[in-house]
Tab-separated table of C-alpha atoms in Angstrom:
chain	number	residue	atom	x	y	z
A	264	MET	CA	24.651	10.500	18.451
A	265	VAL	CA	20.830	10.592	18.406
A	266	ALA	CA	19.177	7.198	18.900
A	267	SER	CA	16.812	6.017	16.155
A	268	ASN	CA	13.716	6.688	18.241
A	269	GLU	CA	14.835	9.997	19.743
A	270	PHE	CA	14.003	13.205	17.912
A	271	ASN	CA	16.402	16.066	17.396
A	272	PRO	CA	13.966	19.006	17.685
A	273	ASP	CA	16.165	21.140	15.462
A	274	LYS	CA	16.004	18.705	12.546
A	275	ILE	CA	12.889	16.554	12.451
A	276	THR	CA	11.937	15.018	9.117
A	277	LYS	CA	9.082	12.824	7.972
A	278	GLY	CA	11.475	9.898	8.194
A	279	ASP	CA	12.083	10.377	11.913
A	280	LEU	CA	9.147	8.215	12.923
A	281	PHE	CA	8.749	7.006	16.464
A	282	THR	CA	8.287	3.231	16.453
A	283	SER	CA	7.252	0.842	19.182
A	284	THR	CA	5.618	-2.552	19.594
A	285	ASN	CA	3.770	-1.333	22.696
A	286	VAL	CA	0.337	0.111	21.961
A	287	GLU	CA	0.425	2.230	25.124
A	288	ASP	CA	3.340	4.218	23.690
A	289	PHE	CA	0.928	5.859	21.227
A	290	PRO	CA	-1.918	8.248	22.069
A	291	VAL	CA	-5.425	7.435	20.878
A	292	PRO	CA	-5.862	9.080	17.444
A	293	HIS	CA	-8.265	11.952	16.996
A	294	GLY	CA	-9.779	13.454	13.882
A	295	ARG	CA	-7.530	16.512	14.070
A	296	ASP	CA	-4.337	14.429	13.943
A	297	GLU	CA	-2.630	14.961	10.604
A	298	VAL	CA	-2.168	11.278	9.757
A	299	TRP	CA	-5.742	10.385	10.707
A	300	ARG	CA	-7.697	13.400	9.511
A	301	PHE	CA	-9.100	11.835	6.328
A	302	ILE	CA	-10.345	8.539	7.723
A	303	SER	CA	-13.534	8.073	9.754
A	304	LEU	CA	-12.269	6.843	13.131
A	305	ARG	CA	-15.734	5.767	14.248
A	306	LYS	CA	-15.784	3.220	11.421
A	307	LEU	CA	-12.555	1.496	12.525
A	308	ARG	CA	-14.419	-0.840	14.895
A	309	GLY	CA	-12.209	0.047	17.837
A	310	LEU	CA	-8.859	-0.703	16.193
A	311	HIS	CA	-7.613	2.770	17.127
A	312	ASN	CA	-8.812	2.955	20.740
A	313	GLY	CA	-8.800	-0.632	22.032
A	314	GLU	CA	-12.571	-1.102	21.885
A	315	PHE	CA	-12.405	-3.871	19.268
A	316	LEU	CA	-14.090	-7.266	19.493
A	317	PRO	CA	-12.062	-10.245	20.897
A	318	ALA	CA	-8.635	-10.688	19.313
A	319	VAL	CA	-7.708	-13.794	17.329
A	320	ALA	CA	-4.794	-14.805	15.106
A	321	GLN	CA	-4.947	-14.063	11.405
A	322	ALA	CA	-5.946	-17.003	9.218
A	323	VAL	CA	-3.111	-17.394	6.727
A	324	LYS	CA	-1.918	-19.990	4.230
A	325	VAL	CA	1.443	-19.885	2.409
A	326	SER	CA	2.198	-21.813	-0.768
A	327	GLN	CA	5.270	-24.077	-0.733
A	328	HIS	CA	8.291	-23.699	-3.021
A	329	PRO	CA	11.845	-25.087	-3.202
A	330	GLY	CA	14.322	-22.795	-1.466
A	331	VAL	CA	11.568	-21.080	0.535
A	332	SER	CA	10.711	-21.702	4.180
A	333	ALA	CA	7.454	-20.562	5.789
A	334	GLU	CA	6.995	-20.755	9.547
A	335	THR	CA	4.349	-19.770	12.062
A	336	VAL	CA	6.151	-18.302	15.056
A	337	GLY	CA	5.339	-16.683	18.375
A	338	ARG	CA	5.020	-12.926	18.705
A	339	ASP	CA	8.384	-12.752	20.510
A	340	ASP	CA	10.351	-14.434	17.716
A	341	GLU	CA	13.391	-12.246	17.054
A	342	ARG	CA	12.877	-12.473	13.286
A	343	LEU	CA	9.723	-10.402	13.527
A	344	GLY	CA	9.955	-6.633	13.690
A	345	ARG	CA	13.556	-6.279	12.588
A	346	VAL	CA	12.748	-3.419	10.203
A	347	GLY	CA	8.990	-3.062	10.421
A	348	LYS	CA	8.167	-1.981	13.950
A	349	PRO	CA	4.828	-0.127	14.230
A	350	SER	CA	4.758	3.631	13.731
A	351	ASP	CA	1.140	4.281	14.752
A	352	ARG	CA	-1.304	3.060	17.374
A	353	VAL	CA	-3.248	0.637	15.167
A	354	ALA	CA	-0.064	-1.065	13.972
A	355	ALA	CA	1.129	-1.288	17.584
A	356	GLN	CA	-2.265	-2.703	18.576
A	357	ALA	CA	-1.856	-5.398	15.932
A	358	TRP	CA	1.539	-6.276	17.364
A	359	THR	CA	0.407	-6.263	20.989
A	360	SER	CA	-2.701	-8.328	20.282
A	361	MET	CA	-1.433	-10.923	17.826
A	362	PRO	CA	-0.714	-14.380	19.288
A	363	GLU	CA	1.581	-15.397	16.418
A	364	GLY	CA	3.120	-14.288	13.123
A	365	GLN	CA	4.579	-15.669	9.903
A	366	VAL	CA	8.213	-15.716	8.775
A	367	ILE	CA	8.919	-16.392	5.090
A	368	THR	CA	12.543	-16.796	4.051
A	369	VAL	CA	13.992	-17.082	0.543
A	370	ALA	CA	17.464	-18.589	0.670
A	371	PRO	CA	20.396	-16.627	-0.806
A	372	GLU	CA	20.995	-16.943	-4.568
A	373	VAL	CA	17.715	-18.832	-5.071
A	374	GLU	CA	15.422	-17.872	-7.933
A	375	VAL	CA	11.841	-18.825	-7.105
A	376	GLU	CA	10.085	-19.451	-10.401
A	377	ASP	CA	6.432	-19.370	-9.315
A	378	PRO	CA	4.821	-16.685	-7.150
A	379	ILE	CA	4.752	-17.323	-3.413
A	380	THR	CA	1.102	-16.848	-2.490
A	381	VAL	CA	0.181	-15.755	1.030
A	382	THR	CA	-3.588	-15.849	1.498
A	383	TYR	CA	-5.182	-14.071	4.445
A	384	THR	CA	-8.825	-15.006	5.022
A	385	GLY	CA	-11.026	-12.778	7.169
A	386	ARG	CA	-12.261	-14.297	10.416
A	387	GLY	CA	-15.786	-12.908	10.026
A	388	GLU	CA	-18.045	-11.231	12.562
A	389	GLY	CA	-17.596	-11.248	16.320
A	390	VAL	CA	-13.773	-11.176	16.400
A	391	THR	CA	-10.840	-9.014	15.316
A	392	SER	CA	-7.818	-10.634	13.665
A	393	PHE	CA	-4.248	-9.415	14.108
A	394	GLY	CA	-0.962	-10.591	12.620
A	395	ALA	CA	2.531	-9.929	11.327
A	396	THR	CA	4.404	-11.265	8.311
A	397	SER	CA	8.148	-11.004	7.752
A	398	ILE	CA	9.534	-11.714	4.270
A	399	GLU	CA	13.301	-11.975	3.911
A	400	VAL	CA	14.973	-12.437	0.528
A	401	GLY	CA	18.619	-13.455	0.773
A	402	HIS	CA	21.432	-11.860	-1.194
A	403	HIS	CA	21.117	-12.222	-4.991
A	404	ALA	CA	17.868	-14.167	-4.627
A	405	GLN	CA	14.736	-13.449	-6.678
A	406	ALA	CA	11.094	-13.969	-5.731
A	407	THR	CA	7.563	-12.738	-6.282
A	408	VAL	CA	5.213	-12.721	-3.292
A	409	VAL	CA	1.453	-12.205	-3.612
A	410	LEU	CA	-0.288	-11.087	-0.416
A	411	GLN	CA	-3.967	-11.803	-1.023
A	412	TYR	CA	-6.682	-10.634	1.392
A	413	VAL	CA	-10.109	-12.270	0.990
A	414	GLY	CA	-13.305	-12.828	2.958
A	415	SER	CA	-14.786	-10.472	5.524
A	416	GLY	CA	-13.999	-9.262	9.013
A	417	THR	CA	-11.880	-6.718	10.885
A	418	HIS	CA	-8.121	-7.062	10.453
A	419	ALA	CA	-4.903	-5.187	11.246
A	420	ASP	CA	-1.389	-6.375	10.471
A	421	ASN	CA	2.279	-5.529	10.050
A	422	VAL	CA	4.234	-6.663	6.983
A	423	GLU	CA	7.989	-6.273	6.597
A	424	CYS	CA	10.240	-7.062	3.638
A	425	ILE	CA	14.005	-7.400	4.008
A	426	LEU	CA	16.034	-7.440	0.791
A	427	GLY	CA	19.631	-8.610	0.937
A	428	ASP	CA	22.328	-7.175	-1.316
A	429	GLY	CA	21.513	-7.769	-4.972
A	430	ALA	CA	18.117	-9.303	-4.160
A	431	HIS	CA	15.061	-8.787	-6.352
A	432	LEU	CA	11.636	-8.902	-4.724
A	433	THR	CA	8.251	-8.223	-6.280
A	434	VAL	CA	5.422	-7.845	-3.753
A	435	ILE	CA	1.812	-7.722	-4.925
A	436	VAL	CA	-0.712	-6.657	-2.280
A	437	ASP	CA	-4.074	-7.863	-3.613
A	438	VAL	CA	-6.851	-6.472	-1.415
A	439	ASP	CA	-10.002	-8.299	-2.514
A	440	TRP	CA	-12.044	-8.258	0.691
A	441	GLU	CA	-15.813	-8.477	0.768
A	442	ASN	CA	-17.290	-5.008	0.956
A	443	ASP	CA	-17.964	-5.214	4.720
A	444	ALA	CA	-14.299	-5.653	5.737
A	445	VAL	CA	-12.111	-3.180	7.636
A	446	HIS	CA	-8.348	-3.542	7.165
A	447	LEU	CA	-5.392	-1.396	8.270
A	448	SER	CA	-1.883	-2.507	7.290
A	449	ASN	CA	1.566	-1.184	8.203
A	450	GLN	CA	4.153	-2.272	5.611
A	451	VAL	CA	7.913	-1.609	5.701
A	452	ALA	CA	10.630	-2.589	3.233
A	453	GLN	CA	14.397	-2.426	3.791
A	454	VAL	CA	16.355	-2.402	0.533
A	455	GLY	CA	20.000	-3.500	0.518
A	456	ARG	CA	22.878	-2.640	-1.799
A	457	ASP	CA	21.908	-2.922	-5.493
A	458	ALA	CA	18.645	-4.602	-4.473
A	459	VAL	CA	15.416	-4.131	-6.421
A	460	LEU	CA	11.953	-3.826	-4.867
A	461	ARG	CA	8.763	-3.803	-6.905
A	462	HIS	CA	5.791	-3.137	-4.615
A	463	ASN	CA	2.365	-3.374	-6.282
A	464	SER	CA	-0.926	-2.604	-4.568
A	465	ALA	CA	-4.454	-3.310	-5.840
A	466	ILE	CA	-7.449	-2.316	-3.693
A	467	PHE	CA	-10.919	-3.195	-4.932
A	468	GLY	CA	-12.680	-4.680	-1.896
A	469	GLY	CA	-13.414	-3.650	1.657
A	470	GLU	CA	-15.394	-0.950	3.423
A	471	ILE	CA	-12.342	0.732	4.986
A	472	VAL	CA	-8.823	-0.091	3.754
A	473	ARG	CA	-5.699	1.810	4.804
A	474	ILE	CA	-2.292	0.665	3.502
A	475	VAL	CA	0.823	2.430	4.822
A	476	PRO	CA	4.006	1.323	2.989
A	477	ARG	CA	7.449	2.679	3.912
A	478	VAL	CA	10.713	2.078	2.062
A	479	ASN	CA	14.190	2.510	3.549
A	480	PHE	CA	17.525	2.130	1.749
A	481	THR	CA	20.564	0.797	3.606
A	482	ALA	CA	23.268	1.042	0.914
A	483	PRO	CA	23.833	2.616	-2.528
A	484	GLY	CA	22.305	1.171	-5.689
A	485	GLY	CA	18.867	0.370	-4.276
A	486	ASP	CA	15.920	0.610	-6.661
A	487	ALA	CA	12.307	0.790	-5.427
A	488	GLU	CA	9.145	1.066	-7.479
A	489	LEU	CA	5.718	1.452	-5.870
A	490	LEU	CA	2.724	0.956	-8.143
A	491	GLY	CA	-0.928	0.971	-7.160
A	492	VAL	CA	-4.471	0.798	-8.487
A	493	TYR	CA	-7.746	1.230	-6.607
A	494	PHE	CA	-11.427	1.506	-7.497
A	495	ALA	CA	-13.836	2.797	-4.842
A	496	ASP	CA	-17.614	2.421	-4.981
A	497	SER	CA	-20.401	3.807	-2.826
A	498	GLY	CA	-19.693	3.245	0.877
A	499	GLN	CA	-15.977	2.520	0.420
A	500	TYR	CA	-12.956	4.439	1.706
A	501	PHE	CA	-9.447	3.543	0.536
A	502	GLU	CA	-6.299	5.250	1.806
A	503	ASN	CA	-2.725	4.801	0.570
A	504	ARG	CA	-0.175	6.681	2.676
A	505	MET	CA	3.467	6.031	1.835
A	506	LEU	CA	6.973	7.188	2.680
A	507	VAL	CA	10.125	6.605	0.636
A	508	ASP	CA	13.139	7.532	2.762
A	509	HIS	CA	16.340	8.171	0.768
A	510	SER	CA	19.084	8.182	3.398
A	511	VAL	CA	22.046	6.865	1.356
A	512	PRO	CA	23.553	7.946	-1.983
A	513	ASN	CA	22.707	6.806	-5.506
A	514	CYS	CA	19.332	5.127	-5.029
A	515	ARG	CA	16.247	5.343	-7.216
A	516	SER	CA	12.527	5.341	-6.469
A	517	HIS	CA	9.466	5.648	-8.649
A	518	VAL	CA	5.866	5.868	-7.399
A	519	LEU	CA	2.774	5.633	-9.618
A	520	TYR	CA	-0.760	5.165	-8.246
A	521	LYS	CA	-4.004	5.396	-10.201
A	522	GLY	CA	-7.531	5.316	-8.831
A	523	ALA	CA	-11.137	5.665	-9.925
A	524	LEU	CA	-14.206	6.466	-7.848
A	525	GLN	CA	-17.950	6.311	-8.280
A	526	GLY	CA	-20.722	7.047	-5.781
A	527	GLU	CA	-24.236	8.372	-5.941
A	528	LYS	CA	-24.288	10.700	-2.921
A	529	LYS	CA	-21.776	13.378	-1.933
A	530	ASN	CA	-18.553	11.910	-0.496
A	531	GLU	CA	-20.104	8.430	-0.579
A	532	ALA	CA	-17.038	7.001	-2.332
A	533	ARG	CA	-13.747	8.383	-1.031
A	534	THR	CA	-10.044	7.804	-1.471
A	535	CYS	CA	-6.954	9.416	-0.036
A	536	TRP	CA	-3.413	9.161	-1.354
A	537	VAL	CA	-0.507	10.722	0.543
A	538	GLY	CA	2.939	10.278	-0.990
A	539	ASP	CA	5.967	11.388	1.039
A	540	VAL	CA	9.469	11.249	-0.414
A	541	LEU	CA	12.389	12.311	1.756
A	542	ILE	CA	15.888	12.942	0.369
A	543	ARG	CA	18.273	13.346	3.274
A	544	SER	CA	21.425	15.452	3.214
A	545	ASN	CA	23.742	12.501	2.551
A	546	ALA	CA	21.602	10.975	-0.225
A	547	GLN	CA	23.496	12.448	-3.164
A	548	GLY	CA	22.665	11.075	-6.596
A	549	THR	CA	19.051	10.263	-5.712
A	550	ASP	CA	16.643	9.849	-8.619
A	551	THR	CA	12.952	9.916	-7.664
A	552	TYR	CA	9.524	10.786	-8.997
A	553	GLU	CA	5.992	10.176	-7.696
A	554	THR	CA	2.634	10.443	-9.440
A	555	ASN	CA	-0.968	9.967	-8.391
A	556	ASN	CA	-3.866	10.212	-10.843
A	557	ASN	CA	-7.527	9.988	-9.872
A	558	LEU	CA	-10.535	9.686	-12.150
A	559	ILE	CA	-13.883	10.859	-10.742
A	560	LEU	CA	-16.689	9.008	-12.507
A	561	THR	CA	-19.760	10.362	-10.684
A	562	ASP	CA	-20.740	13.396	-8.642
A	563	GLY	CA	-20.856	11.483	-5.347
A	564	ALA	CA	-17.117	10.787	-5.159
A	565	ARG	CA	-14.149	12.563	-3.603
A	566	ALA	CA	-10.421	11.927	-3.943
A	567	ASP	CA	-7.680	13.621	-1.928
A	568	ALA	CA	-4.194	13.549	-3.454
A	569	ILE	CA	-1.258	14.940	-1.471
A	570	PRO	CA	2.284	14.532	-2.833
A	571	ASN	CA	5.122	15.743	-0.600
A	572	LEU	CA	8.789	16.035	-1.501
A	573	GLU	CA	11.354	16.981	1.155
A	574	ILE	CA	14.888	17.603	-0.143
A	575	GLU	CA	17.939	18.262	2.030
A	576	THR	CA	20.612	18.195	-0.696
A	577	GLY	CA	20.828	19.694	-4.169
A	578	GLU	CA	23.279	17.057	-5.404
A	579	ILE	CA	20.661	14.757	-6.905
A	580	THR	CA	19.954	13.291	-10.321
A	581	GLY	CA	16.310	14.302	-10.296
A	582	ALA	CA	13.218	14.657	-8.125
A	583	GLY	CA	9.617	15.566	-8.804
A	584	HIS	CA	5.987	14.835	-8.107
A	585	ALA	CA	2.569	15.241	-9.671
A	586	ALA	CA	-1.017	14.555	-8.684
A	587	THR	CA	-4.333	14.985	-10.512
A	588	VAL	CA	-7.997	14.638	-9.612
A	589	GLY	CA	-10.314	15.029	-12.576
A	590	ARG	CA	-13.238	13.826	-14.606
A	591	PHE	CA	-13.489	12.308	-18.030
A	592	ASP	CA	-11.602	13.899	-20.871
A	593	ASP	CA	-14.482	15.022	-23.073
A	594	ILE	CA	-12.175	15.332	-26.074
A	595	GLU	CA	-11.168	11.670	-25.842
A	596	LEU	CA	-14.804	10.689	-25.414
A	597	PHE	CA	-15.870	12.782	-28.411
A	598	TYR	CA	-13.086	11.311	-30.558
A	599	LEU	CA	-14.127	7.714	-29.846
A	600	MET	CA	-17.809	8.472	-30.357
A	601	SER	CA	-17.014	10.202	-33.645
A	602	ARG	CA	-15.539	6.884	-34.778
A	603	GLY	CA	-18.850	5.153	-34.201
A	604	ILE	CA	-18.184	3.794	-30.696
A	605	PRO	CA	-21.222	4.083	-28.384
A	606	GLU	CA	-20.759	6.429	-25.416
A	607	ALA	CA	-20.929	3.716	-22.740
A	608	GLU	CA	-18.319	1.589	-24.511
A	609	ALA	CA	-16.141	4.643	-25.140
A	610	ARG	CA	-16.158	5.434	-21.425
A	611	ARG	CA	-15.121	1.876	-20.594
A	612	LEU	CA	-12.245	2.016	-23.093
A	613	ILE	CA	-10.947	5.255	-21.598
A	614	ILE	CA	-11.060	3.881	-18.047
A	615	ARG	CA	-9.346	0.635	-19.026
A	616	GLY	CA	-6.622	2.616	-20.771
A	617	PHE	CA	-6.249	4.791	-17.671
A	618	PHE	CA	-5.434	1.727	-15.521
A	619	ASN	CA	-3.439	-0.281	-18.062
A	620	GLU	CA	-0.202	1.634	-17.466
A	621	VAL	CA	-0.051	0.124	-13.976
A	622	ILE	CA	-1.804	-3.222	-14.416
A	623	HIS	CA	0.314	-4.324	-17.361
A	624	ARG	CA	3.452	-3.934	-15.229
A	625	ILE	CA	2.311	-6.587	-12.761
A	626	PRO	CA	4.475	-9.623	-13.643
A	627	VAL	CA	1.912	-12.303	-12.682
A	628	GLN	CA	-0.211	-12.643	-15.802
A	629	THR	CA	-3.127	-14.422	-14.135
A	630	LEU	CA	-3.405	-11.665	-11.536
A	631	SER	CA	-3.062	-8.922	-14.140
A	632	GLU	CA	-5.927	-10.469	-16.068
A	633	GLU	CA	-7.965	-10.815	-12.865
A	634	LEU	CA	-7.542	-7.109	-12.120
A	635	GLU	CA	-8.698	-6.252	-15.624
A	636	ASN	CA	-11.782	-8.384	-15.006
A	637	ARG	CA	-12.482	-6.583	-11.736
A	638	ILE	CA	-12.285	-3.240	-13.507
A	639	SER	CA	-14.725	-4.509	-16.114
A	640	GLU	CA	-17.108	-5.550	-13.332
A	641	GLU	CA	-16.845	-2.115	-11.756
A	642	LEU	CA	-17.556	-0.452	-15.086
A	643	GLU	CA	-20.736	-2.450	-15.496
A	644	LYS	CA	-22.096	-0.520	-12.513
A	645	ILE	CA	-21.764	2.783	-14.348
A	646	SER	CA	-24.926	3.751	-16.142
A	647	ALA	CA	-24.576	4.614	-19.788
């Protein structure tokens, strides 16, 4: 038998990731490395090579709810890192450097009515914050967790979600940093039998933001949906790099990310989306599809969209992927203008409609409305 962290050179897949909590187990990334080739390493403020400013704990606050416990624990607490051990050097650096982490537990068969809000506030200049958050939802429990990142600073963290059998967890990652923040996050979810995961990501703030979610299924009947929206302006780089690993039969996954970009100079606003879906040989009955759509609003913007689908068995319900990078649909614009709608307003309507498919599926109404407001604010920056 091959151990989980030992590669079989004859059969290596994207899911066979080496993981470790020791930063020295990973080489320093270089621009030619496949998983780092899109991001500007020199802008990571030393997160990738150990040259960061002094390390401090993340500043975090968790809302209180019946049936939910939230604890601050030491880095060596056995409840941290059960499924979300780091798979790259920055994530390992976050683990090695953090003094403490958070453990949030939803008791079995508890339905949490209001969203559990976890607010991370940047520590500002002169320091680098590191942390880890473990969210466990007991069997047949239901909860919504909002991970909200605000303020400014340099931050790296690890987030893991553990879903018991029959559990239902909605996670909303709301990245609303000030535009001078740098944030890299390693996120892993383990989905139990007949469990349902809804992972939503919204990135509007920050200078450099890189979110790396991974989903693993442990038993049949798991259902995972990953939705995301992002809007990059001049000087911003957003990267979403995900992996959905189907290793057991009869599970479903659906991925849909939509982004818009605007920048005045060439490559001034950039995004990268990499979607990996792996269907292993014993994952019969898998049903999966992934989509990424990008809307380029100005000449000084660039979006990279890379969907990957690796299939080891033909006994599946369905599998597919699609990705687009394009500009305005002139026909839609002409149609609205022919109905008397001014061009600037017509453009705003098209962009709002582009995002609505994702935003309207976020179950927290106040947050859904807030994201619509942020899009409206972004659109005000576009000249008529």
